[in-house]
Short mmCIF file of C-alpha atoms in Angstrom, two decimals:
data_model
loop_
_atom_site.label_atom_id
_atom_site.label_comp_id
_atom_site.label_asym_id
_atom_site.label_seq_id
_atom_site.Cartn_x
_atom_site.Cartn_y
_atom_site.Cartn_z
CA MET A 1 21.67 2.91 25.33
CA SER A 2 18.05 3.42 24.32
CA ILE A 3 17.05 2.03 20.95
CA LEU A 4 15.46 5.42 20.21
CA SER A 5 18.92 7.01 20.06
CA TYR A 6 19.80 5.05 16.94
CA THR A 7 19.29 6.86 13.63
CA PHE A 8 17.98 3.77 11.84
CA PHE A 9 15.26 3.30 14.47
CA GLN A 10 14.29 6.97 14.31
CA ASN A 11 14.00 6.63 10.53
CA ALA A 12 11.85 3.52 11.03
CA LEU A 13 9.47 5.38 13.38
CA LEU A 14 9.19 8.35 11.03
CA GLY A 15 8.76 6.06 8.04
CA SER A 16 6.02 4.20 9.86
CA LEU A 17 4.12 7.40 10.60
CA LEU A 18 4.40 8.69 7.01
CA ALA A 19 3.43 5.31 5.56
CA SER A 20 0.46 5.07 7.95
CA ILE A 21 -0.81 8.48 6.82
CA LEU A 22 -0.31 7.66 3.13
CA CYS A 23 -1.75 4.15 3.30
CA GLY A 24 -4.59 5.29 5.56
CA LEU A 25 -5.83 7.72 2.94
CA ILE A 26 -5.10 5.74 -0.21
CA GLY A 27 -6.14 2.43 1.33
CA THR A 28 -9.53 3.84 2.30
CA TYR A 29 -10.13 4.75 -1.35
CA ILE A 30 -8.95 1.25 -2.41
CA VAL A 31 -11.33 -0.50 0.01
CA ALA A 32 -14.28 1.78 -0.79
CA ARG A 33 -13.69 1.46 -4.57
CA ARG A 34 -13.08 -2.30 -4.23
CA LEU A 35 -9.64 -2.16 -5.82
CA VAL A 36 -7.89 -4.61 -3.51
CA PHE A 37 -7.36 -7.26 -6.21
CA ILE A 38 -6.11 -4.63 -8.67
CA SER A 39 -3.73 -3.26 -6.03
CA GLY A 40 -2.42 -6.79 -5.47
CA GLY A 41 -1.75 -7.08 -9.17
CA ILE A 42 0.13 -3.77 -9.23
CA THR A 43 2.14 -4.84 -6.16
CA HIS A 44 3.42 -7.99 -7.82
CA ALA A 45 3.88 -6.30 -11.17
CA SER A 46 6.31 -3.87 -9.45
CA PHE A 47 8.80 -6.75 -9.16
CA GLY A 48 9.36 -6.41 -12.88
CA GLY A 49 10.56 -2.83 -12.36
CA ILE A 50 12.81 -3.89 -9.54
CA GLY A 51 14.36 -6.61 -11.73
CA ILE A 52 14.95 -4.14 -14.56
CA GLY A 53 16.64 -1.70 -12.16
CA VAL A 54 18.90 -4.40 -10.76
CA TYR A 55 19.80 -5.64 -14.24
CA LEU A 56 20.55 -2.21 -15.69
CA GLY A 57 22.33 -1.02 -12.59
CA PHE A 58 20.20 1.92 -11.49
CA SER A 59 17.74 2.57 -8.66
CA PRO A 60 15.27 -0.36 -8.37
CA ILE A 61 12.79 1.97 -6.62
CA LEU A 62 12.80 4.40 -9.59
CA SER A 63 12.36 1.62 -12.14
CA ALA A 64 9.68 -0.03 -9.97
CA ALA A 65 7.82 3.29 -9.80
CA VAL A 66 7.79 3.72 -13.58
CA PHE A 67 6.87 0.07 -14.22
CA SER A 68 4.12 0.08 -11.58
CA VAL A 69 2.50 3.28 -12.89
CA LEU A 70 2.52 1.91 -16.44
CA SER A 71 1.08 -1.40 -15.18
CA ALA A 72 -1.64 0.40 -13.19
CA CYS A 73 -2.65 2.47 -16.19
CA GLY A 74 -2.51 -0.60 -18.39
CA ILE A 75 -4.82 -2.53 -16.08
CA GLN A 76 -7.18 0.42 -15.95
CA TRP A 77 -7.23 0.73 -19.77
CA PHE A 78 -7.76 -2.99 -20.43
CA SER A 79 -10.45 -3.14 -17.73
CA HIS A 80 -12.55 -0.62 -19.65
CA ARG A 81 -12.39 -2.61 -22.88
CA ARG A 82 -15.28 -4.85 -23.71
CA ASP A 83 -13.10 -7.67 -25.03
CA MET A 84 -11.26 -8.26 -21.72
CA ARG A 85 -12.40 -8.86 -18.16
CA GLU A 86 -10.81 -6.92 -15.32
CA ASP A 87 -9.46 -9.99 -13.56
CA SER A 88 -7.85 -11.17 -16.81
CA ALA A 89 -6.07 -7.82 -17.21
CA ILE A 90 -4.83 -8.02 -13.63
CA ALA A 91 -3.51 -11.57 -14.18
CA ILE A 92 -1.65 -10.50 -17.32
CA PHE A 93 0.22 -7.62 -15.68
CA TRP A 94 0.70 -9.54 -12.41
CA THR A 95 2.49 -12.46 -14.16
CA LEU A 96 4.24 -10.20 -16.69
CA GLY A 97 5.87 -8.19 -13.90
CA MET A 98 6.87 -11.25 -11.94
CA SER A 99 8.32 -13.01 -14.98
CA ILE A 100 10.33 -9.95 -16.07
CA GLY A 101 11.58 -9.52 -12.52
CA ILE A 102 12.71 -13.13 -12.26
CA ILE A 103 14.40 -13.09 -15.68
CA CYS A 104 16.24 -9.80 -15.06
CA SER A 105 17.39 -10.79 -11.58
CA PHE A 106 18.67 -14.09 -12.97
CA LEU A 107 20.59 -12.29 -15.76
CA ALA A 108 21.94 -9.53 -13.48
CA PRO A 109 25.69 -9.78 -13.00
CA GLY A 110 26.96 -10.68 -9.55
CA PHE A 111 25.05 -11.44 -6.39
CA THR A 112 21.91 -9.39 -5.69
CA PRO A 113 21.09 -9.66 -1.97
CA GLU A 114 18.88 -6.54 -2.06
CA LEU A 115 16.19 -8.46 -3.88
CA SER A 116 15.13 -10.17 -0.65
CA SER A 117 14.62 -6.79 1.02
CA TYR A 118 12.17 -5.80 -1.72
CA LEU A 119 10.35 -9.11 -1.52
CA PHE A 120 10.04 -9.32 2.26
CA GLY A 121 10.88 -5.81 3.40
CA ASN A 122 12.85 -4.45 6.35
CA ILE A 123 11.68 -1.19 7.82
CA LEU A 124 14.96 -0.81 9.72
CA THR A 125 16.74 -0.25 6.38
CA VAL A 126 14.59 2.76 5.44
CA THR A 127 16.81 5.47 3.98
CA PRO A 128 16.40 9.27 4.03
CA LEU A 129 15.46 9.06 0.33
CA ASP A 130 12.61 6.67 1.21
CA LEU A 131 11.45 9.14 3.87
CA TYR A 132 11.45 12.01 1.38
CA LEU A 133 9.40 9.90 -1.04
CA LEU A 134 6.93 8.85 1.64
CA GLY A 135 6.70 12.42 2.96
CA THR A 136 6.09 13.91 -0.48
CA LEU A 137 3.39 11.38 -1.35
CA ALA A 138 1.76 11.76 2.07
CA LEU A 139 1.66 15.57 1.65
CA ILE A 140 0.16 15.28 -1.83
CA ALA A 141 -2.43 12.78 -0.52
CA ILE A 142 -3.39 15.06 2.38
CA VAL A 143 -3.87 18.05 0.09
CA ALA A 144 -5.79 16.04 -2.51
CA PHE A 145 -8.14 14.42 -0.01
CA THR A 146 -8.68 17.73 1.80
CA CYS A 147 -9.47 19.73 -1.36
CA PHE A 148 -11.31 17.04 -3.36
CA LEU A 149 -12.89 14.84 -0.70
CA ARG A 150 -16.47 15.06 -2.04
CA PRO A 151 -15.68 14.03 -5.65
CA LEU A 152 -13.28 11.31 -4.50
CA VAL A 153 -15.92 9.84 -2.16
CA SER A 154 -18.56 10.06 -4.87
CA ILE A 155 -16.35 8.24 -7.38
CA ALA A 156 -15.21 5.67 -4.80
CA PHE A 157 -18.74 4.63 -3.82
CA ASP A 158 -20.70 5.17 -7.05
CA ALA A 159 -18.80 5.98 -10.22
CA GLU A 160 -21.94 5.97 -12.34
CA PHE A 161 -23.61 8.59 -10.14
CA ALA A 162 -20.42 10.66 -10.18
CA ARG A 163 -20.43 10.45 -14.00
CA SER A 164 -24.02 11.69 -14.08
CA GLN A 165 -22.87 14.68 -12.03
CA HIS A 166 -20.35 15.49 -14.78
CA LEU A 167 -17.32 14.63 -12.63
CA PRO A 168 -14.13 13.65 -14.52
CA VAL A 169 -14.42 10.03 -13.43
CA ILE A 170 -11.99 8.51 -15.99
CA THR A 171 -9.31 11.14 -15.31
CA VAL A 172 -9.60 10.72 -11.55
CA GLU A 173 -9.49 6.90 -11.85
CA TYR A 174 -6.26 7.02 -13.86
CA LEU A 175 -4.70 9.51 -11.48
CA MET A 176 -5.68 7.41 -8.47
CA MET A 177 -4.37 4.23 -10.07
CA ALA A 178 -1.05 5.96 -10.66
CA PHE A 179 -1.00 7.23 -7.08
CA ILE A 180 -1.83 3.76 -5.76
CA ALA A 181 1.14 2.41 -7.73
CA LEU A 182 3.49 5.03 -6.26
CA THR A 183 2.18 4.36 -2.76
CA ILE A 184 2.86 0.66 -3.17
CA VAL A 185 6.44 1.34 -4.36
CA ALA A 186 7.09 3.79 -1.55
CA CYS A 187 6.15 1.15 1.00
CA LEU A 188 8.11 -1.75 -0.53
CA ARG A 189 11.15 -1.15 1.71
CA MET A 190 8.95 -1.43 4.80
CA VAL A 191 7.12 -4.72 4.35
CA GLY A 192 8.05 -5.95 0.88
CA ILE A 193 6.09 -7.03 -2.18
CA VAL A 194 4.65 -10.05 -0.38
CA LEU A 195 2.94 -8.04 2.38
CA VAL A 196 2.57 -4.44 1.18
CA ILE A 197 -1.09 -4.91 0.15
CA SER A 198 -1.86 -5.59 3.82
CA LEU A 199 -0.88 -2.02 4.76
CA LEU A 200 -3.57 -0.80 2.32
CA THR A 201 -6.36 -3.05 3.52
CA ILE A 202 -6.07 -4.34 7.11
CA PRO A 203 -6.21 -0.93 8.90
CA GLN A 204 -9.16 0.05 6.70
CA VAL A 205 -11.05 -3.17 7.42
CA THR A 206 -10.37 -2.64 11.13
CA ALA A 207 -11.64 0.97 10.93
CA ASN A 208 -14.72 -0.18 9.03
CA ILE A 209 -15.79 -2.21 12.07
CA PHE A 210 -16.56 1.04 13.91
CA THR A 211 -17.54 3.45 11.17
CA HIS A 212 -18.81 3.63 7.60
CA SER A 213 -17.92 7.30 7.13
CA PHE A 214 -15.14 7.73 4.54
CA LYS A 215 -13.47 10.54 6.50
CA ARG A 216 -13.62 8.84 9.89
CA MET A 217 -12.55 5.54 8.32
CA ALA A 218 -9.44 7.22 6.84
CA LEU A 219 -8.49 8.87 10.13
CA LEU A 220 -9.04 5.68 12.14
CA SER A 221 -7.04 3.72 9.53
CA ILE A 222 -4.07 6.02 10.14
CA VAL A 223 -4.26 5.41 13.88
CA THR A 224 -4.62 1.63 13.63
CA GLY A 225 -1.98 1.45 10.90
CA TYR A 226 0.57 3.31 13.01
CA SER A 227 -0.31 1.22 16.05
CA GLY A 228 0.39 -1.91 14.02
CA CYS A 229 3.73 -0.50 12.89
CA LEU A 230 4.80 0.39 16.44
CA GLY A 231 3.75 -2.99 17.76
CA GLY A 232 5.52 -4.77 14.91
CA LEU A 233 8.74 -2.79 15.50
CA TYR A 234 8.60 -3.72 19.21
CA LEU A 235 8.26 -7.43 18.41
CA SER A 236 10.94 -7.23 15.74
CA TYR A 237 13.44 -5.58 18.07
CA HIS A 238 12.83 -7.70 21.17
CA TYR A 239 12.49 -11.08 19.47
CA ASN A 240 14.81 -10.54 16.49
CA ILE A 241 12.22 -11.42 13.86
CA PRO A 242 11.50 -9.80 10.44
CA SER A 243 9.96 -6.35 10.90
CA GLY A 244 7.63 -6.49 7.88
CA ALA A 245 5.95 -9.72 8.92
CA SER A 246 5.76 -8.49 12.53
CA ILE A 247 3.95 -5.31 11.49
CA ILE A 248 1.34 -7.26 9.51
CA PHE A 249 0.95 -9.85 12.28
CA VAL A 250 0.27 -7.14 14.89
CA SER A 251 -2.13 -5.37 12.49
CA ILE A 252 -4.13 -8.57 12.12
CA LEU A 253 -4.15 -9.06 15.89
CA ILE A 254 -5.55 -5.51 16.28
CA TYR A 255 -8.24 -6.37 13.75
CA LEU A 256 -9.20 -9.56 15.61
CA VAL A 257 -9.33 -7.74 18.96
CA CYS A 258 -11.50 -4.95 17.50
CA LYS A 259 -13.75 -7.51 15.84
CA GLY A 260 -14.11 -9.33 19.12
CA ILE A 261 -14.96 -6.13 20.95
CA SER A 262 -17.53 -5.20 18.31
CA TRP A 263 -19.10 -8.66 18.39
CA SER A 264 -19.29 -8.55 22.21
CA ILE A 265 -20.97 -5.12 22.19
CA ILE A 266 -23.53 -6.21 19.60
CA ARG A 267 -24.31 -9.38 21.56
CA TRP A 268 -24.59 -7.45 24.83
CA ARG A 269 -27.04 -4.98 23.28
CA ARG A 270 -29.26 -7.82 22.04
CA GLN A 271 -29.61 -9.29 25.51
#
């Protein structure tokens, strides 16, 4: 029987597509705005929300979403204060989330095997609820980037210039930080806390090899991201290895191949 006939694999393919669209758009903003380190802090802070959900006995994804959004807004607020550096604010929320997550998971009654799935991910366990969440966020991202592409690009590349054009920079930054947090939480089931930041950066860095246009970079990121997911699923199925790590491994291979092609073309033109 073909693997495509299994519902869990169909969910994995659809989840990969939705996550690639979502991460392709949001990740392009992250890379352009240079928010990779902040996104890493939010990613690890989300473990605090997962631990709280496990301890209190309700959905870890819901609690992680709330905790991540609050952490993202907290990092953004502290970063704008003169008495604290941005990297210090990131470190505080990063370690706060991890410590709360560890404490709550330790105090949670019974055995909690689902924690490993949030840490390391398994795209084959994606549920219909995860697909609805990914689909909703992807739709919102498509509408937002279609309707407000110019102001988003302006803020991403030069916030001071955008402020001089009377754009609501602070409001947009808070909204984007919250959306980044929700994107991270939505992708936790796929690759886990340890690797989720890679979905938001590696396809974009790969796309940036061939273009510096925000729009083309986002579109190419979606293509390379989905290619990495498909390749990772293939490796995971045929060699019985973790799907999350396989996806990131293939994504990095794609980057290296594209970098090699670009380097060869540049060298050939110089001859």
